[in-house]
Coordinates of C-alpha atoms in Angstrom, one line a residue:
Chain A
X126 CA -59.4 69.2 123.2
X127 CA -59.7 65.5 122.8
X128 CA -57.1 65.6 120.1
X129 CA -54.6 66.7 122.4
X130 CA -55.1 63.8 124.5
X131 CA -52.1 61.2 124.0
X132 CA -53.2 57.8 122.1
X133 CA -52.1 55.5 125.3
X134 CA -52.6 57.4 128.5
X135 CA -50.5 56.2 131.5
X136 CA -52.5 54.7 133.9
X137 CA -51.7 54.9 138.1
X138 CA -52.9 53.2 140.5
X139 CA -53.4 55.8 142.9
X140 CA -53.7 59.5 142.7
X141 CA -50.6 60.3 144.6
X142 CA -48.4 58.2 142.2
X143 CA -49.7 60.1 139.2
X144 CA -48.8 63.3 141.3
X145 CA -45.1 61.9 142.2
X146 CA -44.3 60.8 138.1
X147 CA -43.9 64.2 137.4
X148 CA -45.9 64.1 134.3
X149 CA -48.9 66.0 135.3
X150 CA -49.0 69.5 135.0
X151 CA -52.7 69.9 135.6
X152 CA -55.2 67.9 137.3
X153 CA -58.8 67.4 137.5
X154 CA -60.1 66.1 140.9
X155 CA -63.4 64.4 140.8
X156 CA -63.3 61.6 143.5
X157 CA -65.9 62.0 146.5
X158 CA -65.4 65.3 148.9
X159 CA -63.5 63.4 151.4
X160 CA -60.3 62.8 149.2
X161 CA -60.2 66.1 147.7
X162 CA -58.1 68.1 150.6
X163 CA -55.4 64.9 150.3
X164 CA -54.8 64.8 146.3
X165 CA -55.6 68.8 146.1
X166 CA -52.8 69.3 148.7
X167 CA -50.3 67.3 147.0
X168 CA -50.9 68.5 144.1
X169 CA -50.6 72.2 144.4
X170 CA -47.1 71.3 146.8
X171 CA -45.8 70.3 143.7
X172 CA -46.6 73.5 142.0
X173 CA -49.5 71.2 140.1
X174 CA -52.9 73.2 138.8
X175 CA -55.9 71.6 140.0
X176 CA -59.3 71.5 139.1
X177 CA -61.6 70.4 142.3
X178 CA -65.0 69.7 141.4
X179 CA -67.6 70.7 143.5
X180 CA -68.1 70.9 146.7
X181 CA -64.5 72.6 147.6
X182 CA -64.4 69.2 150.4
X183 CA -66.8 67.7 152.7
X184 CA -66.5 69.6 155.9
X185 CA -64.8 73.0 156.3
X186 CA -62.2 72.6 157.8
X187 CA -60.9 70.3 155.1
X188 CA -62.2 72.9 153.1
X189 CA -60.2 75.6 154.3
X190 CA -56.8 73.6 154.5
X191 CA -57.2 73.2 150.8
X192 CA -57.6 76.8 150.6
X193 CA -54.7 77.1 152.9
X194 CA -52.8 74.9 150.4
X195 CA -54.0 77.2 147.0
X196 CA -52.6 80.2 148.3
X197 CA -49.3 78.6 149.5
X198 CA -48.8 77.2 145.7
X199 CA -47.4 78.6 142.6
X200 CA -50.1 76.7 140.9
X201 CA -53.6 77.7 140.6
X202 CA -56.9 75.7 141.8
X203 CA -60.3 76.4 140.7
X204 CA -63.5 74.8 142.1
X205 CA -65.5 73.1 139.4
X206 CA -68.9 75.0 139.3
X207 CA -69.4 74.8 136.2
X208 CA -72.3 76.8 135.8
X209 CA -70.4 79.6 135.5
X210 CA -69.0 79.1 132.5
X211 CA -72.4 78.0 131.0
X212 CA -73.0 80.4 127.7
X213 CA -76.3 81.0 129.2
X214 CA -75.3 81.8 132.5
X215 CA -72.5 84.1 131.2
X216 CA -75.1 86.1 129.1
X217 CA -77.5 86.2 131.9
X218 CA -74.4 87.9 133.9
X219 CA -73.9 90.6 130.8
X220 CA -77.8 91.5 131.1
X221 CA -77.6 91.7 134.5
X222 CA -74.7 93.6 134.9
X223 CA -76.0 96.2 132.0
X224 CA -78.8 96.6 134.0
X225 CA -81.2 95.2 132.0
X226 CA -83.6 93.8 135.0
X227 CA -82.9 97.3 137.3
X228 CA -81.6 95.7 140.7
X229 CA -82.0 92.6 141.4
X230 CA -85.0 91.6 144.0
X231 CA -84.7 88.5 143.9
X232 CA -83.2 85.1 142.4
X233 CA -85.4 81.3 142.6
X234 CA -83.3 78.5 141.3
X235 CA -84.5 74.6 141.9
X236 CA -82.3 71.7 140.7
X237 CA -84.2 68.6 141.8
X238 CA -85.0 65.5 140.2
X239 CA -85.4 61.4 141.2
X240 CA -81.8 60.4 142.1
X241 CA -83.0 57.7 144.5
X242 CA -79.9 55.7 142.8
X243 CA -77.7 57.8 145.0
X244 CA -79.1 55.8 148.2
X245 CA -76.6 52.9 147.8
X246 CA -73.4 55.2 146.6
X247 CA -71.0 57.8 148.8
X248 CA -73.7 60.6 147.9
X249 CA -75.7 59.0 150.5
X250 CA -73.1 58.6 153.2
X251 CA -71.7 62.4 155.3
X252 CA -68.4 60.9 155.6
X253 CA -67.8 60.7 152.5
X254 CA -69.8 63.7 150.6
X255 CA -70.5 65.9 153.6
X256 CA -74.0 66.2 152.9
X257 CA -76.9 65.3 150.9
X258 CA -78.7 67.6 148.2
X259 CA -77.8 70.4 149.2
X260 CA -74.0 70.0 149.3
X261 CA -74.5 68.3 146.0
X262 CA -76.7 70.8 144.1
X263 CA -77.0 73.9 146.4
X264 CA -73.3 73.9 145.8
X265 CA -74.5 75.2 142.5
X266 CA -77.3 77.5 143.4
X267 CA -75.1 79.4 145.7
X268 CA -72.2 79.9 143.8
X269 CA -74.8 81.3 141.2
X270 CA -76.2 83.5 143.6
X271 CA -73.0 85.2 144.1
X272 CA -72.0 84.3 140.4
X273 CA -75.1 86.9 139.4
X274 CA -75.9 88.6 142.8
X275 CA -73.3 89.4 144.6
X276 CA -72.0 88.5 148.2
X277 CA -74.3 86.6 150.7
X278 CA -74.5 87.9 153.7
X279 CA -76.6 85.6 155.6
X280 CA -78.3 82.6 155.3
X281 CA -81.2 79.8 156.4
X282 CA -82.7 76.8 155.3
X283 CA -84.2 73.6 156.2
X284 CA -83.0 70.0 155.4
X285 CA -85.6 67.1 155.0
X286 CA -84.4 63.2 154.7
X287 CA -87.2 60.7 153.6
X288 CA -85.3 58.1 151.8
X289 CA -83.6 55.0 153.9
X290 CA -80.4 54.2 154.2
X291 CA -78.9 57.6 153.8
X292 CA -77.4 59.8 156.5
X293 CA -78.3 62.6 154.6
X294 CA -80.8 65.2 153.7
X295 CA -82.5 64.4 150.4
X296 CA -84.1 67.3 149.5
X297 CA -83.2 71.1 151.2
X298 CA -84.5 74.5 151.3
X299 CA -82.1 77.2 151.7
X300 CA -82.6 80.7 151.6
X301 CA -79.8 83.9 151.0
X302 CA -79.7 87.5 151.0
X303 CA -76.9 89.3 149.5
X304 CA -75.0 92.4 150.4
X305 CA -77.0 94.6 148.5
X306 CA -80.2 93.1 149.8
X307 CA -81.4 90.8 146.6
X308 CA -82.9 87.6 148.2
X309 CA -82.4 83.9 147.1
X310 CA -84.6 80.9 147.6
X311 CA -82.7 77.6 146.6
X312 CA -84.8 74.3 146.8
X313 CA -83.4 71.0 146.1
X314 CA -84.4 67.7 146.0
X315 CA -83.1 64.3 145.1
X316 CA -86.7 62.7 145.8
X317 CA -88.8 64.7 143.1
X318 CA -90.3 62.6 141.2
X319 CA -90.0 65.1 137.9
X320 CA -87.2 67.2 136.9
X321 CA -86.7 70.9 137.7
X322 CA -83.9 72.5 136.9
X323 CA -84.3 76.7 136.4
X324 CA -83.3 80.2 137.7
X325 CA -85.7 82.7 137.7
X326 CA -83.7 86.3 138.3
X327 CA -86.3 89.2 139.0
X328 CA -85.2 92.7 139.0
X329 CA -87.1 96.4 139.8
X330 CA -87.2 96.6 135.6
X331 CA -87.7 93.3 134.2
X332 CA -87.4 89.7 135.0
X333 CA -84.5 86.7 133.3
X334 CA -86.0 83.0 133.4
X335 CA -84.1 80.0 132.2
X336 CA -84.8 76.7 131.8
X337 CA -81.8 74.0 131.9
X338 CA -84.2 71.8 129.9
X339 CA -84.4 74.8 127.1
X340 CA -81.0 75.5 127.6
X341 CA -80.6 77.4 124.0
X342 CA -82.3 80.2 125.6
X343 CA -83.2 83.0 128.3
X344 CA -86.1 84.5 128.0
X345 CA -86.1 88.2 129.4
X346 CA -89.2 89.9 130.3
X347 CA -89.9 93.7 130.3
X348 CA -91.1 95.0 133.1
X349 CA -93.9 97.3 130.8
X350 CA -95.2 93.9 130.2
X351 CA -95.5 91.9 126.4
X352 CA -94.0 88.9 124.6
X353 CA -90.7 88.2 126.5
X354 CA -87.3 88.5 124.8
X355 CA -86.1 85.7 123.7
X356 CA -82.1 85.4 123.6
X357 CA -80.4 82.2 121.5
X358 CA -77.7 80.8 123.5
X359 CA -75.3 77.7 122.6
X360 CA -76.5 74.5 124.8
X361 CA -73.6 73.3 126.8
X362 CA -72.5 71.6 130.4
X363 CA -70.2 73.8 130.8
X364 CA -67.0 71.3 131.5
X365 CA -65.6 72.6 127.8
X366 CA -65.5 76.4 128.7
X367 CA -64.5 75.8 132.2
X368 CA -61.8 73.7 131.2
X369 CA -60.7 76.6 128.5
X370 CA -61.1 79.1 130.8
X371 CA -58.6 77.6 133.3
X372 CA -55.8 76.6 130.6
X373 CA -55.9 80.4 129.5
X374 CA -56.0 81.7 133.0
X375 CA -52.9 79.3 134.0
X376 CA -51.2 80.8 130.7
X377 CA -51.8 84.3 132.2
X378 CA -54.4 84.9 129.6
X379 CA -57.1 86.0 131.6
X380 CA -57.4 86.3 135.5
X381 CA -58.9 83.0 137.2
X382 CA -62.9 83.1 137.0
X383 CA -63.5 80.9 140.4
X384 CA -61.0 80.7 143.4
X385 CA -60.4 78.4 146.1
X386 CA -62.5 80.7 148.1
X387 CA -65.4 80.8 146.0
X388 CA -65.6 77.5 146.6
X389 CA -65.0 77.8 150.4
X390 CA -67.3 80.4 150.5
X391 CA -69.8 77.9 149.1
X392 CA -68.8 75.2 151.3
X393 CA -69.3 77.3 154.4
X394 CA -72.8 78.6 153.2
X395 CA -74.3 74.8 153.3
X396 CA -72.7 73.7 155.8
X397 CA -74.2 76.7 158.2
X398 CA -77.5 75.4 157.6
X399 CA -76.4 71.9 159.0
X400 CA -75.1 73.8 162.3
X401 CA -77.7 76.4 162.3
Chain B
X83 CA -125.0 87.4 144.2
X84 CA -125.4 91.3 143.2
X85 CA -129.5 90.5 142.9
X86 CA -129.5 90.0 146.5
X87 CA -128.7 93.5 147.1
X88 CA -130.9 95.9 148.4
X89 CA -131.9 98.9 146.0
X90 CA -131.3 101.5 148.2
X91 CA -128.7 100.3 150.9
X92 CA -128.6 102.4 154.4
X93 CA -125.1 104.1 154.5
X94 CA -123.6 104.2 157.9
X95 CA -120.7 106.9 159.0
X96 CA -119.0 104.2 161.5
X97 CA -118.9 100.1 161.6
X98 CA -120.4 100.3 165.1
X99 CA -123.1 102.2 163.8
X100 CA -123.8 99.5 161.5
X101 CA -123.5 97.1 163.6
X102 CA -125.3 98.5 166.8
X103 CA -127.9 99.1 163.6
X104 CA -129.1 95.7 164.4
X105 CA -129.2 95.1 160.4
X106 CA -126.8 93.2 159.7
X107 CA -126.5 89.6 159.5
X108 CA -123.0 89.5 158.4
X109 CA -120.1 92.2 157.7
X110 CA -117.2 91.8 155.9
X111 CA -114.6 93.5 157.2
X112 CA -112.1 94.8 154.5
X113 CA -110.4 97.9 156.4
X114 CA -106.9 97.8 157.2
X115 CA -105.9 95.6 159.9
X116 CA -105.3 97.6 163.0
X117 CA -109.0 98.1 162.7
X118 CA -110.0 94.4 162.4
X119 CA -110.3 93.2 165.8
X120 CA -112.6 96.5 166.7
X121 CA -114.7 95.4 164.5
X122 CA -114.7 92.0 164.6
X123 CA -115.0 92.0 168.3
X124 CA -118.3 93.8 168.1
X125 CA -119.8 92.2 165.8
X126 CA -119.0 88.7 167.3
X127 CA -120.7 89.9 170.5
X128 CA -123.9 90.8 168.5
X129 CA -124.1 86.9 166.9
X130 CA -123.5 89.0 163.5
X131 CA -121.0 86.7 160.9
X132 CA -118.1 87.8 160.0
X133 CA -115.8 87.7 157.2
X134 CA -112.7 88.9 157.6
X135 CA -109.9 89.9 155.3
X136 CA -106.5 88.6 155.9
X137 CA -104.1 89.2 157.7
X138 CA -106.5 88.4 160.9
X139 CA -105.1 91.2 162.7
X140 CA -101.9 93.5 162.6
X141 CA -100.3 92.1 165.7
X142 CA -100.6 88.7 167.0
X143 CA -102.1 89.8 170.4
X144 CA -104.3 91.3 168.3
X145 CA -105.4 88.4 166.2
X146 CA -105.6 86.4 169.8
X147 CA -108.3 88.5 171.3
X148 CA -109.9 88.2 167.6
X149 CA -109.8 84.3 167.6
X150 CA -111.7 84.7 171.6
X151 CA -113.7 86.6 170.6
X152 CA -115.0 84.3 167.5
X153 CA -114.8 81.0 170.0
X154 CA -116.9 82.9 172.5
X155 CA -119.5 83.7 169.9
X156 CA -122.2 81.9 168.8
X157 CA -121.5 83.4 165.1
X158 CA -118.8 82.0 162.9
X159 CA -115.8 84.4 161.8
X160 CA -114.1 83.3 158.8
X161 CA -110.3 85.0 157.4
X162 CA -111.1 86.1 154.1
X163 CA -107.8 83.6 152.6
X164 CA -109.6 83.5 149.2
X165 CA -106.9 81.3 147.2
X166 CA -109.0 78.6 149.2
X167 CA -111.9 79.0 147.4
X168 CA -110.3 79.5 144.1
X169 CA -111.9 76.8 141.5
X170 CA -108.2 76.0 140.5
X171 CA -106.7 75.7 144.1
X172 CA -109.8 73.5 145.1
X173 CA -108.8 70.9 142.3
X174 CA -104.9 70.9 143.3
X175 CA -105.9 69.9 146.6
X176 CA -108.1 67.0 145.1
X177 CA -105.6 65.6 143.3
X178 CA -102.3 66.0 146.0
X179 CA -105.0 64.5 148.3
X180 CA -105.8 61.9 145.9
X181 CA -102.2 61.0 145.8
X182 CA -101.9 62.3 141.7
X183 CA -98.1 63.4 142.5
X184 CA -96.9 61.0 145.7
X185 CA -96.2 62.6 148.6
X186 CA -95.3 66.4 148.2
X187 CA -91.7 67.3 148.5
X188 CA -92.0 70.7 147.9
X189 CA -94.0 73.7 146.9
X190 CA -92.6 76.8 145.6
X191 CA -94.8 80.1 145.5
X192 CA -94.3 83.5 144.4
X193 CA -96.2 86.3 144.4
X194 CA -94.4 89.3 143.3
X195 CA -95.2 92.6 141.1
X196 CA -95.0 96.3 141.1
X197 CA -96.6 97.6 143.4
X198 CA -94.4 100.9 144.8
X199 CA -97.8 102.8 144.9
X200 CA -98.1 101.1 148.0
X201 CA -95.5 103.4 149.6
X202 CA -98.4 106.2 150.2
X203 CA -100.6 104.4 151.8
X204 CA -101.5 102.0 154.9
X205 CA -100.1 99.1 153.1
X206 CA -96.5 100.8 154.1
X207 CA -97.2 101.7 157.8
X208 CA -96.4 98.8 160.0
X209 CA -98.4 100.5 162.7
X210 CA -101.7 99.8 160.6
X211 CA -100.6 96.5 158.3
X212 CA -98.7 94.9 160.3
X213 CA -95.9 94.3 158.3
X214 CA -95.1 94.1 154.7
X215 CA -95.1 91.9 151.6
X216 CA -95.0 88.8 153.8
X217 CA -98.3 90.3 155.5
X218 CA -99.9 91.2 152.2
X219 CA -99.4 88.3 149.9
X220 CA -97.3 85.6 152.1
X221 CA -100.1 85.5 155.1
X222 CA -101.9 83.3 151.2
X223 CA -99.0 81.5 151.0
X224 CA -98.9 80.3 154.0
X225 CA -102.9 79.4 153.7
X226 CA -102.0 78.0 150.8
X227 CA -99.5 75.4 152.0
X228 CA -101.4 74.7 155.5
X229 CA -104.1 73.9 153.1
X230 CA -102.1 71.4 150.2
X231 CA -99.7 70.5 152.2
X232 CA -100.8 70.1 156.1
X233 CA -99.3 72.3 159.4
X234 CA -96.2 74.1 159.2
X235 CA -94.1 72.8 162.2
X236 CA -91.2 75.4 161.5
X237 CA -90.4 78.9 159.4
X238 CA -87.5 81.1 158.3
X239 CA -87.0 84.4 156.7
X240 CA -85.3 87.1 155.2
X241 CA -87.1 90.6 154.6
X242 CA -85.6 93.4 152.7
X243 CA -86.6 97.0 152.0
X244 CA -85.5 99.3 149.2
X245 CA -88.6 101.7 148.3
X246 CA -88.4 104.8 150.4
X247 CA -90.5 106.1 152.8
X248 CA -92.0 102.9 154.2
X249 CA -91.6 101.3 157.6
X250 CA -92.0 97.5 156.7
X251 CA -90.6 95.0 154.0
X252 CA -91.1 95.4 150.2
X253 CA -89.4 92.1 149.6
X254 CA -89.2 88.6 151.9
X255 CA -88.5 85.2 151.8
X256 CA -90.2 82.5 154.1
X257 CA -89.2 79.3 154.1
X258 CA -91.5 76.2 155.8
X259 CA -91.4 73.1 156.7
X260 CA -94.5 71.0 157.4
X261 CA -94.8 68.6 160.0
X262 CA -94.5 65.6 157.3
X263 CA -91.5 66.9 156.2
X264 CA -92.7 68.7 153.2
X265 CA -90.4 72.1 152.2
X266 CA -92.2 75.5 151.4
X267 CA -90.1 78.7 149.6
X268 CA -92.5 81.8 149.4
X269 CA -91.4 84.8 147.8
X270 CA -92.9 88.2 147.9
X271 CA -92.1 91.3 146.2
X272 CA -93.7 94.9 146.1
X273 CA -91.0 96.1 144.0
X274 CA -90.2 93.4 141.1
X275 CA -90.4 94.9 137.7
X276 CA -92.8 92.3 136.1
X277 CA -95.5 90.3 137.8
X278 CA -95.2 86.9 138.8
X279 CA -97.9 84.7 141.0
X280 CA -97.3 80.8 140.3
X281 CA -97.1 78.1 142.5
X282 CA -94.7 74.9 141.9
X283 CA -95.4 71.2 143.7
X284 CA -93.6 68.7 143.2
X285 CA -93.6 65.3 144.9
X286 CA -92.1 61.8 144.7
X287 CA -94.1 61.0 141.7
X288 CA -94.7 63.9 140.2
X289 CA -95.6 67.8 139.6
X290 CA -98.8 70.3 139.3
X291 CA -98.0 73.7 138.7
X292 CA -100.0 76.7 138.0
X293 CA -99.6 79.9 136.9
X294 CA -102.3 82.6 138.1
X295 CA -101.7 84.5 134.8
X296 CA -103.1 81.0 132.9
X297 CA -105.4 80.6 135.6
X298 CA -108.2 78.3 133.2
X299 CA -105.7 75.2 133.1
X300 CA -103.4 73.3 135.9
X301 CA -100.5 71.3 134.5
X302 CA -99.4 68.0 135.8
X303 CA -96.4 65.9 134.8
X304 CA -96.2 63.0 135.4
X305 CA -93.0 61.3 136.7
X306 CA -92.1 59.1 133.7
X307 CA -92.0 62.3 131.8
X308 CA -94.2 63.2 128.6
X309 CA -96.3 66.0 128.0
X310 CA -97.7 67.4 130.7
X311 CA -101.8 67.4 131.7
X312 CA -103.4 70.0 131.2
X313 CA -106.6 70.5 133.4
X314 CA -109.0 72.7 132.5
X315 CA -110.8 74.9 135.4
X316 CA -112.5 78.0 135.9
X317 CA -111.3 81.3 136.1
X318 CA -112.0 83.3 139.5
X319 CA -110.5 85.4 141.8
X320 CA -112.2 83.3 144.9
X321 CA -114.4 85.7 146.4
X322 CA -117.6 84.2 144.8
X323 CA -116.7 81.1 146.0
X324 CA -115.7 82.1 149.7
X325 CA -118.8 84.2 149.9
X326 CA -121.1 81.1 148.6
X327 CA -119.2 79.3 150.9
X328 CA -119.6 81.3 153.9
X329 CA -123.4 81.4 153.6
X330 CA -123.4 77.6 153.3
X331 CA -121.1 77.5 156.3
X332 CA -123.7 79.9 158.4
X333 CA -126.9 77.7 157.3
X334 CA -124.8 74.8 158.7
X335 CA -124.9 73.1 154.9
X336 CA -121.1 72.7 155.5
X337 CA -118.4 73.1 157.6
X338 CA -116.4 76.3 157.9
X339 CA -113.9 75.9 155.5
X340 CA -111.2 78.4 157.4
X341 CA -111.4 79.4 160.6
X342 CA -110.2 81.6 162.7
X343 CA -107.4 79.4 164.0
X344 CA -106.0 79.6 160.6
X345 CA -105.6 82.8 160.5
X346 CA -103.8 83.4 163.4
X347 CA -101.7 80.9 162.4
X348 CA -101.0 82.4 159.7
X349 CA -100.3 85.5 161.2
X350 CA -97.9 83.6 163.8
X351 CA -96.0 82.7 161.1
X352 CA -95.5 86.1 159.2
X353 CA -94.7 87.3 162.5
X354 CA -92.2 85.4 163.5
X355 CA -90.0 86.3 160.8
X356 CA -90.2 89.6 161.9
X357 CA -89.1 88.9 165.5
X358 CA -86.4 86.0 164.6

């Protein structure tokens, strides 16, 4: 992709006048939550494809008058989880749905690590990101969950702030159940003093684990027991797929693979457990 | 232990029989719960020890009138929460305590298998367990983070049932939080294809997890990354330890190491998913 890239990119000042030159035809949001509903909106009125990255905005109501704005538009706008379009977690949805596991029971996923650095920036600040870990990583884990699950129809959780000078919670608990009654437990932590990053997906037949720190492979386990299946995948971030993706699905190629309510659906999900 | 055993034990048709036998110095009471607090009672009011497997009782009033009756008794009455005891758990708490991993931010635990034979018999009858997987294997869970991790000031669930013909949960989700602000995820499963009993802690500066399927060896990484430490300890399943214990307890060598206060709270916390 970088070869399409022109040799001396144009350079605004602000987002709005790269939206008003006209030259655009897709953009790629990633300032903090709070300015998303304003360059999303103006974007999509000009019939402009957007990529938001994640979360959708920082409260819901922004939220949903950026959806409001997506389904006025000609132009499409899909939420940056990009996890979706990791090879891994695209094969782990092909085993799933072929029923390799039996039902799902249930899906564990932790993304935590030390991001203490995040204390002086707008991560640490609601106004600006609309909440701490879990907006910024639970984001993730939920859109997964539906990603591989299914639908959530309720959920809980607990928030727990511990380092200073953040308005925020720095590492959160929160816990799902889908539609069909497969249960999620999401933990995330910005104060962990170690990484973790993995989804563990057990099912009535068997059991998928993957570790983003091995990510050139899922291991699936049987449920009659022995060595567990071990299935290559291509390590990636995700950004290069998800960016495919959405030039074919804005050249009709394929139908978009995250909507502007995914992404609500996300942002609404977190931002129960603060209210709850 | 075993040598301590009489050659030719009497065999009573009824635990008051036993106990009114005025032979016994301590019972161990390993029937289903509805019957616990029968037999607990009664032996309490003869000064006759007693061990009692978790959950405390199938009801919370139930386990109330059990924890009376142990504080009215001069004999101690001890829930049978053998992860305790376990060589390997013993350690952990050495070295959270010791401060090996910071302050804990979280601890993840599942303990999930198949276990749909279950579905025949008490374990499935809420009027004589109690309740379900949470009863069974998250009433240890629970122990487990009271013990590493300190009180629980707050919990949150999820339960879900697929097998047929069974009255409580085969799969739940409890969250904690303790009153230093530590997060707990416990996930339990009857019905998952594969077994899976691990628990995860990580704190500010660093990790321990263990796996009960590698139970010899407890793995610690470090925050600054590297290979992980690798702890030997001895394999057990507990009850040798809880039952030395015990006896040390009742010859006042050392102070009971779980009381009957923990396991009603133990059970007031399984509980009160089940009436959120």
């Amino acid at each position: 992709m970088a070869s399409g890239l022109p040799r001396n990119p144009r350079v605004f000042d602000t987002a709005d006048e790269l939206i008003e030159s006209g030259l655009a035809d897709v953009v790629c949001i990633c300032t903090p939550p709070a300015d998303h509903e304003h360059i999303a909106v103006a974007a999509l009125a000009r019939g402009i494809h957007v990529i938001c990255e994640k979360p959708l905005a920082h409260t819901l109501e922004s939220g949903r008058r950026v959806l409001e704005a997506a389904e006025r538009s000609s132009a499409l706008l899909m939420p940056g989880f990009r996890h979706r379009f990791l090879p891994a977690i695209r094969r782990i949805r092909e085993l799933v749905v072929a029923g390799a596991i039996g039902e799902i029971v249930y899906l564990n996923n932790v993304f935590a690590g030390p991001a203490s650095f995040l204390k002086d920036r707008w991560f640490g600040k609601r106004a600006i990101a609309g909440g701490g870990a879990l907006m910024d990583t639970t984001s993730h884990s939920v859109d997964l969950f539906r990603f591989l699950c299914g639908e959530i129809g309720g959920q809980r959780g607990f928030t727990h702030t511990s380092l200073p000078g953040i308005d925020v919670e720095d590492t959160g608990i929160l816990i799902v159940k889908s539609e069909q009654g497969a249960v999620g437990a999401f933990t995330a932590s910005w104060i962990a003093g170690t990484g973790s990053a993995v989804i563990d997906i057990m099912g009535t037949k068997g059991r998928i684990f993957f570790d983003y720190d091995r990510d050139t492979e899922i291991r699936v386990l049987p449920a009659e027991g022995g060595e567990p299946q071990i299935i290559a995948v291509k390590s990636s971030l995700g950004f290069v797929e998800e960016m495919a993706h959405f030039f074919r699905a804005i050249r009709g190629e394929e139908p978009l693979g995250c909507t502007a309510r995914d992404g609500l659906r996300a942002l609404e999900i977190i931002q129960n457990v603060y209210t709850a």
